Amino acid sequence: MLDKKQANKNTFKVKKGLNRSIVTQISEQKNEPGWMTDFRLEALAIFERMPMPTWGADLSDLDPNNIYYYIKPIESQKNAWEDIPDKIKTTFDKLGIPEAEQKFLAGVGAQYESEMVYKKLKKKWEEKGVLFLDTGTALKEHPELFKKYFATIIPPHDNKFAALNSAVWSGGSFVYVPEKVIIDMPLQAYFRINAAQMGQFERTLIIAEPGSSVHYVEGCSAPLHRTNSLHSAVVELVALKQSHIRYTTIQNWSNNVYNLVTKRAVAHAKAHVEWIDGNFGSKVTMKYPSIILQGEYAKGQIISIAVAGSGQHQDAGGKIIHCAPFTKSNIISKSMSKGGGRASYRGLLKVTKEAKYSESKVQCDALLLDELSRSDTYPTVIVNESSADIGHEASVSKVSEEQLFYAQSRGLSQQAARAIIVNGFIDAFVKELPMEYAVEINRLIAMEMEGSIG
Amino acid sequence: MMQKKNLAIISGDRGDGSVCMQENFSGKESSLKNIFVGTKQLFLNIYPEYATHILKTHESLASYEYIVYIKPESTKSPAIKFQTTTKITVTISALFEKLAKEKILIVVGRNLSVTIHDTLPDLHTSIGYWLDESATCTVLYKRDLAQESSEQKSIEQDNVQSVTINCYTGRHSSLTVYFLIANIVVPDLKINCYLLGEYSNIQVDGAFMLQNRQQATVSIYQEHLVSHTSSNVMVKSALRDSAYICYKGLIYIGTNAPYTDAVQNNKNIIVAGNGDSMANNNNVGENNARAHSIPSLEILNNEVRCAHGSAVGPVDKEQLFVLQSRGLDQAQATQVLIDGFIGTHFNGLWPVIK
């Protein structure tokens, strides 16, 4: 439905593959300061040195040399919706963003291919000093702020794909919320892969100053392509004292995308960080949003769902590290596998010696929709402190005949009954979403249910 | 409970190269004379068909060198379900002292109900339990070094201790393994549950009580490849001082194993040192107990019930308070709560085990 490919005219495209000259070229093209060019080159060296991860999903089909690392679209940045070219508008229409949505949402930072082409921030937030820019622009306009936080949470040597992103990143969002500013409507950005074989390496950095609050929403959808695409984003969240960040992702890549994302947040004293993560589509997803609870009384929550269809492997999960006393965390993970898909939960819960009286609950539930599918759970619980209270629970089940019978006896068709049971299963996730996303997810689930009658 | 009159102590040498047992039970002759002990080759010679059949059921069976075969009353009579079974209690001691370094497979014949007390002095071993159709077997496995002389303790603590327990269950058979390991370093305890026959069941209930710098690593693997099988694993630990436990569990349910019921649970209590208030930070060095837990699942079938749980926490403060208000001091109250925590899941066998 969202998979109609449009003819593309790109102005600037570096060659396929990756080497020092391509990285330098990307940096020059974006008129970046010298330190950033050096940072990229250093990250490239790390990327080349590090081996491919051998755990988790199968990445053997992924060839990093067969990917375009940078494409700049023909359209430059526009500020008003009216000026956006029709071609891009239709793309957004297919993504299902009604124009009216702007009235609800604080701003739309839409990433079309590798560059922000559209951003809009409501005036009142601008007045309060909120910055909502694409990451490249932020580097130019706010170099000091940028340099202070950039790559402090996820350094290039964190993992191979964080290094890759550090070397070739382009686009992504930069959000800065000043002290005590509370943004009550979600900030929103859509990302989209559109050129065949093109990698998308957005880099998102959100900084919440003490006492502030922000909800950031990103949604992803990609058209069908024949060859494998790679999406490798890095998202860093800095939640300073008493701030609150909620980061919602709805991701619906096409079935040939490798989605290898590193997401991490640091929560300072009394800060509250939430990852709401929905994984649909893609060929392989490896994504483990993490929260480091660094300050006393910090709270972290990860709520995620993963839906693995035929030929897909969703290796998702969450990591929480308690480093300070009285910290609390909660992970809820729901996964569904159908048509031979494989959904895995891979998580880490670590309590260090310093984290006295910390509490954590992890719950992961899996639903298998047919006998071909597979569900795995690989949780790791490490507790080094005696006063910590930790619980982990998991269950695996199927849509039971009893439930189906009950719903059907009330007059629903088998498919509708199934959809309603599945919607109930992921309710803990859906109710955390903004209204329009909840509607979208319910539609998506109904679509996914089509043809899955066992 | 145990039937003392059927107690058999197995020991001695048969003289013809194979190891024999001496039947030592007060009372009438029983089926115990039907226990075979010998090398795998001898087993294959005496029971060629049966032995070949058993050793074919799983590839890991090839590694065993010695076989203990507890025969049913008559091998010739056809297996009659619901037949009254003979209860046998075997205390494995003298025999295994001799065979401690060997790999032993215990084969429990059809329809038998056997209780095995495994009080092996040395943990260096690889032991297997193979249950034939409709057999029931309970294994009590206990190691507590605190009850032994300090001399022995110092010798054994220098040893690297590792144990592999393999469990194989045939159709309709049921195996229960209870183990209690206290005050001992166990770098590697592996329990592999292979459910080979339909409607079979394996239950593993284990507990660790560790202190000082004692460490234990336990890996439990539950493999379900046929339908209608169930397995239930519960591992508990109470950790004091700087003790450390690492629990790794994996439930694997294959595509041909519908109607599987598999559960694994790991619960750990970390007992704080002398008082655990924030003010008492100066004894941090004394209280470094750690618990790692990795309860994994791999499920390739949708007609299953599968769950796992893992919990780590301190002794409940309210319960401590209630006991202390009844006149127990903190150490006593903690001990009562730990006994309760560890003891409850041994199904009334706690007094025997303790």
PDB file of N, CA and C in Angstrom, chain A residues 325-326 342 353 356-357 364 368-398 401, chain B residues 252 255 270-272 276-278 281 284 287-314 317:
ATOM      1  N   PRO A 325      21.487   4.982  42.973  1.00  0.00           N
ATOM      2  CA  PRO A 325      20.489   4.481  43.915  1.00  0.00           C
ATOM      3  C   PRO A 325      19.066   4.931  43.571  1.00  0.00           C
ATOM      4  N   PHE A 326      18.094   4.178  44.014  1.00  0.00           N
ATOM      5  CA  PHE A 326      16.675   4.500  43.901  1.00  0.00           C
ATOM      6  C   PHE A 326      16.195   4.670  42.456  1.00  0.00           C
ATOM      7  N   ARG A 342      10.563 -14.731  12.314  1.00  0.00           N
ATOM      8  CA  ARG A 342      11.246 -15.007  13.568  1.00  0.00           C
ATOM      9  C   ARG A 342      11.362 -13.719  14.373  1.00  0.00           C
ATOM     10  N   LYS A 353      26.827  -2.072  41.490  1.00  0.00           N
ATOM     11  CA  LYS A 353      26.986  -2.030  42.945  1.00  0.00           C
ATOM     12  C   LYS A 353      26.449  -0.709  43.522  1.00  0.00           C
ATOM     13  N   LYS A 356      21.780   1.098  44.716  1.00  0.00           N
ATOM     14  CA  LYS A 356      21.066   0.551  45.869  1.00  0.00           C
ATOM     15  C   LYS A 356      19.576   0.841  45.744  1.00  0.00           C
ATOM     16  N   TYR A 357      18.782  -0.075  46.229  1.00  0.00           N
ATOM     17  CA  TYR A 357      17.332   0.077  46.267  1.00  0.00           C
ATOM     18  C   TYR A 357      16.736   0.362  44.897  1.00  0.00           C
ATOM     19  N   CYS A 364       8.239  -9.943  28.919  1.00  0.00           N
ATOM     20  CA  CYS A 364       8.180 -10.086  27.460  1.00  0.00           C
ATOM     21  C   CYS A 364       7.252 -11.216  27.067  1.00  0.00           C
ATOM     22  N   LEU A 368       2.630 -16.520  18.795  1.00  0.00           N
ATOM     23  CA  LEU A 368       2.961 -17.214  17.554  1.00  0.00           C
ATOM     24  C   LEU A 368       1.664 -17.440  16.794  1.00  0.00           C
ATOM     25  N   LEU A 369       1.607 -16.926  15.562  1.00  0.00           N
ATOM     26  CA  LEU A 369       0.341 -16.987  14.845  1.00  0.00           C
ATOM     27  C   LEU A 369       0.196 -18.212  13.953  1.00  0.00           C
ATOM     28  N   ASP A 370       1.265 -18.930  13.696  1.00  0.00           N
ATOM     29  CA  ASP A 370       1.123 -20.188  12.970  1.00  0.00           C
ATOM     30  C   ASP A 370       2.274 -21.113  13.339  1.00  0.00           C
ATOM     31  N   GLU A 371       2.210 -22.335  12.828  1.00  0.00           N
ATOM     32  CA  GLU A 371       3.191 -23.336  13.279  1.00  0.00           C
ATOM     33  C   GLU A 371       4.539 -23.196  12.587  1.00  0.00           C
ATOM     34  N   LEU A 372       4.632 -22.281  11.590  1.00  0.00           N
ATOM     35  CA  LEU A 372       5.900 -22.120  10.875  1.00  0.00           C
ATOM     36  C   LEU A 372       6.827 -21.139  11.577  1.00  0.00           C
ATOM     37  N   SER A 373       6.257 -20.315  12.411  1.00  0.00           N
ATOM     38  CA  SER A 373       7.007 -19.186  12.937  1.00  0.00           C
ATOM     39  C   SER A 373       7.837 -19.559  14.147  1.00  0.00           C
ATOM     40  N   ARG A 374       8.675 -18.624  14.528  1.00  0.00           N
ATOM     41  CA  ARG A 374       9.618 -18.911  15.602  1.00  0.00           C
ATOM     42  C   ARG A 374       9.703 -17.720  16.543  1.00  0.00           C
ATOM     43  N   SER A 375       9.832 -18.008  17.810  1.00  0.00           N
ATOM     44  CA  SER A 375       9.983 -16.945  18.792  1.00  0.00           C
ATOM     45  C   SER A 375      11.127 -17.281  19.735  1.00  0.00           C
ATOM     46  N   ASP A 376      12.003 -16.319  19.971  1.00  0.00           N
ATOM     47  CA  ASP A 376      13.136 -16.548  20.880  1.00  0.00           C
ATOM     48  C   ASP A 376      13.146 -15.477  21.961  1.00  0.00           C
ATOM     49  N   THR A 377      13.677 -15.847  23.095  1.00  0.00           N
ATOM     50  CA  THR A 377      13.862 -14.864  24.159  1.00  0.00           C
ATOM     51  C   THR A 377      15.257 -15.051  24.721  1.00  0.00           C
ATOM     52  N   TYR A 378      16.042 -13.993  24.729  1.00  0.00           N
ATOM     53  CA  TYR A 378      17.395 -14.076  25.284  1.00  0.00           C
ATOM     54  C   TYR A 378      17.603 -12.941  26.284  1.00  0.00           C
ATOM     55  N   PRO A 379      17.036 -13.078  27.451  1.00  0.00           N
ATOM     56  CA  PRO A 379      17.215 -11.994  28.403  1.00  0.00           C
ATOM     57  C   PRO A 379      18.478 -12.210  29.239  1.00  0.00           C
ATOM     58  N   THR A 380      19.107 -11.172  29.649  1.00  0.00           N
ATOM     59  CA  THR A 380      20.244 -11.291  30.550  1.00  0.00           C
ATOM     60  C   THR A 380      19.980 -10.401  31.742  1.00  0.00           C
ATOM     61  N   VAL A 381      20.067 -10.978  32.918  1.00  0.00           N
ATOM     62  CA  VAL A 381      19.845 -10.193  34.129  1.00  0.00           C
ATOM     63  C   VAL A 381      21.120 -10.260  34.957  1.00  0.00           C
ATOM     64  N   ILE A 382      21.711  -9.130  35.229  1.00  0.00           N
ATOM     65  CA  ILE A 382      22.945  -9.096  36.013  1.00  0.00           C
ATOM     66  C   ILE A 382      22.704  -8.203  37.219  1.00  0.00           C
ATOM     67  N   VAL A 383      22.776  -8.785  38.398  1.00  0.00           N
ATOM     68  CA  VAL A 383      22.507  -8.000  39.602  1.00  0.00           C
ATOM     69  C   VAL A 383      23.711  -8.076  40.514  1.00  0.00           C
ATOM     70  N   ASN A 384      24.294  -6.936  40.811  1.00  0.00           N
ATOM     71  CA  ASN A 384      25.462  -6.913  41.674  1.00  0.00           C
ATOM     72  C   ASN A 384      25.185  -6.206  42.988  1.00  0.00           C
ATOM     73  N   GLU A 385      23.921  -5.985  43.294  1.00  0.00           N
ATOM     74  CA  GLU A 385      23.606  -5.241  44.507  1.00  0.00           C
ATOM     75  C   GLU A 385      22.454  -5.944  45.232  1.00  0.00           C
ATOM     76  N   SER A 386      22.650  -6.120  46.550  1.00  0.00           N
ATOM     77  CA  SER A 386      21.698  -6.958  47.280  1.00  0.00           C
ATOM     78  C   SER A 386      20.351  -6.291  47.511  1.00  0.00           C
ATOM     79  N   SER A 387      20.304  -4.964  47.550  1.00  0.00           N
ATOM     80  CA  SER A 387      19.034  -4.324  47.870  1.00  0.00           C
ATOM     81  C   SER A 387      18.153  -4.103  46.645  1.00  0.00           C
ATOM     82  N   ALA A 388      18.641  -4.540  45.479  1.00  0.00           N
ATOM     83  CA  ALA A 388      17.855  -4.331  44.258  1.00  0.00           C
ATOM     84  C   ALA A 388      16.726  -5.348  44.176  1.00  0.00           C
ATOM     85  N   ASP A 389      15.633  -4.934  43.605  1.00  0.00           N
ATOM     86  CA  ASP A 389      14.482  -5.826  43.464  1.00  0.00           C
ATOM     87  C   ASP A 389      14.175  -5.998  41.978  1.00  0.00           C
ATOM     88  N   ILE A 390      14.473  -7.182  41.455  1.00  0.00           N
ATOM     89  CA  ILE A 390      14.431  -7.377  40.009  1.00  0.00           C
ATOM     90  C   ILE A 390      13.493  -8.519  39.653  1.00  0.00           C
ATOM     91  N   GLY A 391      12.679  -8.307  38.680  1.00  0.00           N
ATOM     92  CA  GLY A 391      11.816  -9.396  38.229  1.00  0.00           C
ATOM     93  C   GLY A 391      11.796  -9.475  36.716  1.00  0.00           C
ATOM     94  N   HIS A 392      11.792 -10.689  36.222  1.00  0.00           N
ATOM     95  CA  HIS A 392      11.703 -10.885  34.776  1.00  0.00           C
ATOM     96  C   HIS A 392      10.678 -11.974  34.506  1.00  0.00           C
ATOM     97  N   GLU A 393       9.822 -11.716  33.543  1.00  0.00           N
ATOM     98  CA  GLU A 393       8.825 -12.721  33.207  1.00  0.00           C
ATOM     99  C   GLU A 393       8.654 -12.792  31.709  1.00  0.00           C
ATOM    100  N   ALA A 394       8.405 -13.980  31.227  1.00  0.00           N
ATOM    101  CA  ALA A 394       8.132 -14.097  29.800  1.00  0.00           C
ATOM    102  C   ALA A 394       7.140 -15.209  29.560  1.00  0.00           C
ATOM    103  N   SER A 395       6.356 -15.056  28.526  1.00  0.00           N
ATOM    104  CA  SER A 395       5.452 -16.136  28.169  1.00  0.00           C
ATOM    105  C   SER A 395       5.328 -16.207  26.664  1.00  0.00           C
ATOM    106  N   VAL A 396       5.039 -17.381  26.176  1.00  0.00           N
ATOM    107  CA  VAL A 396       4.833 -17.567  24.748  1.00  0.00           C
ATOM    108  C   VAL A 396       3.491 -18.257  24.565  1.00  0.00           C
ATOM    109  N   SER A 397       2.699 -17.760  23.653  1.00  0.00           N
ATOM    110  CA  SER A 397       1.395 -18.384  23.472  1.00  0.00           C
ATOM    111  C   SER A 397       0.933 -18.216  22.039  1.00  0.00           C
ATOM    112  N   LYS A 398      -0.232 -18.748  21.751  1.00  0.00           N
ATOM    113  CA  LYS A 398      -0.838 -18.532  20.440  1.00  0.00           C
ATOM    114  C   LYS A 398      -2.243 -17.993  20.657  1.00  0.00           C
ATOM    115  N   GLU A 401      -7.905 -21.267  20.712  1.00  0.00           N
ATOM    116  CA  GLU A 401      -9.174 -21.631  20.098  1.00  0.00           C
ATOM    117  C   GLU A 401     -10.340 -21.093  20.924  1.00  0.00           C
TER     118      GLU A 401
ATOM    119  N   TYR B 252      14.322 -25.202  24.246  1.00  0.00           N
ATOM    120  CA  TYR B 252      14.220 -25.299  22.801  1.00  0.00           C
ATOM    121  C   TYR B 252      13.016 -26.167  22.461  1.00  0.00           C
ATOM    122  N   THR B 255       9.964 -27.866  15.779  1.00  0.00           N
ATOM    123  CA  THR B 255       8.744 -27.729  14.980  1.00  0.00           C
ATOM    124  C   THR B 255       7.822 -28.939  15.141  1.00  0.00           C
ATOM    125  N   ILE B 270      19.565 -12.326  47.525  1.00  0.00           N
ATOM    126  CA  ILE B 270      20.879 -11.844  47.942  1.00  0.00           C
ATOM    127  C   ILE B 270      20.738 -11.389  49.386  1.00  0.00           C
ATOM    128  N   VAL B 271      21.430 -12.086  50.282  1.00  0.00           N
ATOM    129  CA  VAL B 271      21.321 -11.763  51.703  1.00  0.00           C
ATOM    130  C   VAL B 271      22.345 -10.694  52.025  1.00  0.00           C
ATOM    131  N   ALA B 272      21.837  -9.583  52.499  1.00  0.00           N
ATOM    132  CA  ALA B 272      22.736  -8.474  52.804  1.00  0.00           C
ATOM    133  C   ALA B 272      23.577  -8.842  54.017  1.00  0.00           C
ATOM    134  N   ASP B 276      21.495  -3.777  56.379  1.00  0.00           N
ATOM    135  CA  ASP B 276      21.653  -3.330  54.997  1.00  0.00           C
ATOM    136  C   ASP B 276      21.209  -1.879  54.821  1.00  0.00           C
ATOM    137  N   SER B 277      21.257  -1.134  55.895  1.00  0.00           N
ATOM    138  CA  SER B 277      20.827   0.251  55.753  1.00  0.00           C
ATOM    139  C   SER B 277      21.870   1.061  54.996  1.00  0.00           C
ATOM    140  N   MET B 278      21.443   2.147  54.449  1.00  0.00           N
ATOM    141  CA  MET B 278      22.344   3.007  53.680  1.00  0.00           C
ATOM    142  C   MET B 278      23.489   3.501  54.545  1.00  0.00           C
ATOM    143  N   ASN B 281      27.357   1.751  55.082  1.00  0.00           N
ATOM    144  CA  ASN B 281      28.109   1.615  53.847  1.00  0.00           C
ATOM    145  C   ASN B 281      29.518   1.078  54.042  1.00  0.00           C
ATOM    146  N   VAL B 284      30.634  -2.438  52.742  1.00  0.00           N
ATOM    147  CA  VAL B 284      30.338  -2.716  51.334  1.00  0.00           C
ATOM    148  C   VAL B 284      31.224  -3.835  50.800  1.00  0.00           C
ATOM    149  N   ASN B 287      29.942  -7.366  51.297  1.00  0.00           N
ATOM    150  CA  ASN B 287      28.669  -7.774  50.737  1.00  0.00           C
ATOM    151  C   ASN B 287      28.637  -7.489  49.248  1.00  0.00           C
ATOM    152  N   ASN B 288      29.241  -8.388  48.510  1.00  0.00           N
ATOM    153  CA  ASN B 288      29.351  -8.173  47.067  1.00  0.00           C
ATOM    154  C   ASN B 288      28.693  -9.286  46.285  1.00  0.00           C
ATOM    155  N   ALA B 289      27.674  -9.874  46.860  1.00  0.00           N
ATOM    156  CA  ALA B 289      27.024 -10.997  46.184  1.00  0.00           C
ATOM    157  C   ALA B 289      26.455 -10.534  44.851  1.00  0.00           C
ATOM    158  N   ARG B 290      26.551 -11.422  43.863  1.00  0.00           N
ATOM    159  CA  ARG B 290      26.071 -11.065  42.525  1.00  0.00           C
ATOM    160  C   ARG B 290      25.273 -12.224  41.947  1.00  0.00           C
ATOM    161  N   ALA B 291      24.310 -11.883  41.139  1.00  0.00           N
ATOM    162  CA  ALA B 291      23.523 -12.918  40.483  1.00  0.00           C
ATOM    163  C   ALA B 291      23.345 -12.558  39.020  1.00  0.00           C
ATOM    164  N   HIS B 292      23.711 -13.465  38.150  1.00  0.00           N
ATOM    165  CA  HIS B 292      23.467 -13.259  36.722  1.00  0.00           C
ATOM    166  C   HIS B 292      22.465 -14.318  36.267  1.00  0.00           C
ATOM    167  N   SER B 293      21.574 -13.924  35.402  1.00  0.00           N
ATOM    168  CA  SER B 293      20.531 -14.849  35.012  1.00  0.00           C
ATOM    169  C   SER B 293      20.210 -14.661  33.540  1.00  0.00           C
ATOM    170  N   ILE B 294      20.302 -15.718  32.777  1.00  0.00           N
ATOM    171  CA  ILE B 294      19.970 -15.637  31.340  1.00  0.00           C
ATOM    172  C   ILE B 294      18.993 -16.755  30.995  1.00  0.00           C
ATOM    173  N   PRO B 295      17.719 -16.564  31.229  1.00  0.00           N
ATOM    174  CA  PRO B 295      16.752 -17.615  30.886  1.00  0.00           C
ATOM    175  C   PRO B 295      16.232 -17.434  29.457  1.00  0.00           C
ATOM    176  N   SER B 296      16.747 -18.213  28.528  1.00  0.00           N
ATOM    177  CA  SER B 296      16.398 -18.001  27.112  1.00  0.00           C
ATOM    178  C   SER B 296      15.346 -18.996  26.624  1.00  0.00           C
ATOM    179  N   LEU B 297      14.666 -18.582  25.573  1.00  0.00           N
ATOM    180  CA  LEU B 297      13.673 -19.453  24.944  1.00  0.00           C
ATOM    181  C   LEU B 297      13.899 -19.474  23.445  1.00  0.00           C
ATOM    182  N   GLU B 298      13.757 -20.639  22.822  1.00  0.00           N
ATOM    183  CA  GLU B 298      13.748 -20.708  21.352  1.00  0.00           C
ATOM    184  C   GLU B 298      12.573 -21.592  20.973  1.00  0.00           C
ATOM    185  N   ILE B 299      11.582 -20.996  20.355  1.00  0.00           N
ATOM    186  CA  ILE B 299      10.337 -21.724  20.140  1.00  0.00           C
ATOM    187  C   ILE B 299       9.964 -21.714  18.674  1.00  0.00           C
ATOM    188  N   LEU B 300       9.850 -22.889  18.095  1.00  0.00           N
ATOM    189  CA  LEU B 300       9.554 -22.999  16.664  1.00  0.00           C
ATOM    190  C   LEU B 300       8.189 -23.615  16.421  1.00  0.00           C
ATOM    191  N   ASN B 301       7.331 -23.563  17.414  1.00  0.00           N
ATOM    192  CA  ASN B 301       6.031 -24.194  17.281  1.00  0.00           C
ATOM    193  C   ASN B 301       5.018 -23.347  18.024  1.00  0.00           C
ATOM    194  N   ASN B 302       3.796 -23.256  17.500  1.00  0.00           N
ATOM    195  CA  ASN B 302       2.860 -22.353  18.172  1.00  0.00           C
ATOM    196  C   ASN B 302       1.912 -23.054  19.125  1.00  0.00           C
ATOM    197  N   GLU B 303       1.878 -24.379  19.093  1.00  0.00           N
ATOM    198  CA  GLU B 303       0.941 -25.085  19.967  1.00  0.00           C
ATOM    199  C   GLU B 303       1.653 -25.439  21.268  1.00  0.00           C
ATOM    200  N   VAL B 304       2.104 -24.433  21.985  1.00  0.00           N
ATOM    201  CA  VAL B 304       2.897 -24.687  23.189  1.00  0.00           C
ATOM    202  C   VAL B 304       2.466 -23.771  24.317  1.00  0.00           C
ATOM    203  N   ARG B 305       2.824 -24.186  25.514  1.00  0.00           N
ATOM    204  CA  ARG B 305       2.718 -23.280  26.635  1.00  0.00           C
ATOM    205  C   ARG B 305       4.133 -23.162  27.169  1.00  0.00           C
ATOM    206  N   CYS B 306       4.641 -21.972  27.167  1.00  0.00           N
ATOM    207  CA  CYS B 306       6.025 -21.813  27.557  1.00  0.00           C
ATOM    208  C   CYS B 306       6.178 -20.528  28.342  1.00  0.00           C
ATOM    209  N   ALA B 307       6.888 -20.606  29.437  1.00  0.00           N
ATOM    210  CA  ALA B 307       7.072 -19.394  30.226  1.00  0.00           C
ATOM    211  C   ALA B 307       8.397 -19.458  30.944  1.00  0.00           C
ATOM    212  N   HIS B 308       8.929 -18.308  31.241  1.00  0.00           N
ATOM    213  CA  HIS B 308      10.093 -18.307  32.129  1.00  0.00           C
ATOM    214  C   HIS B 308      10.024 -17.102  33.041  1.00  0.00           C
ATOM    215  N   GLY B 309      10.690 -17.225  34.147  1.00  0.00           N
ATOM    216  CA  GLY B 309      10.710 -16.123  35.085  1.00  0.00           C
ATOM    217  C   GLY B 309      12.063 -16.036  35.731  1.00  0.00           C
ATOM    218  N   SER B 310      12.398 -14.857  36.172  1.00  0.00           N
ATOM    219  CA  SER B 310      13.682 -14.681  36.818  1.00  0.00           C
ATOM    220  C   SER B 310      13.521 -13.553  37.822  1.00  0.00           C
ATOM    221  N   ALA B 311      13.993 -13.768  39.017  1.00  0.00           N
ATOM    222  CA  ALA B 311      13.851 -12.711  40.013  1.00  0.00           C
ATOM    223  C   ALA B 311      15.090 -12.651  40.882  1.00  0.00           C
ATOM    224  N   VAL B 312      15.473 -11.461  41.231  1.00  0.00           N
ATOM    225  CA  VAL B 312      16.592 -11.251  42.145  1.00  0.00           C
ATOM    226  C   VAL B 312      16.143 -10.216  43.160  1.00  0.00           C
ATOM    227  N   GLY B 313      16.375 -10.479  44.409  1.00  0.00           N
ATOM    228  CA  GLY B 313      15.978  -9.474  45.386  1.00  0.00           C
ATOM    229  C   GLY B 313      16.525  -9.786  46.753  1.00  0.00           C
ATOM    230  N   PRO B 314      16.338  -8.868  47.680  1.00  0.00           N
ATOM    231  CA  PRO B 314      16.773  -9.092  49.052  1.00  0.00           C
ATOM    232  C   PRO B 314      15.717  -9.884  49.824  1.00  0.00           C
ATOM    233  N   LYS B 317      11.699  -7.363  53.780  1.00  0.00           N
ATOM    234  CA  LYS B 317      11.890  -6.649  55.050  1.00  0.00           C
ATOM    235  C   LYS B 317      10.717  -6.845  55.994  1.00  0.00           C
TER     236      LYS B 317
END
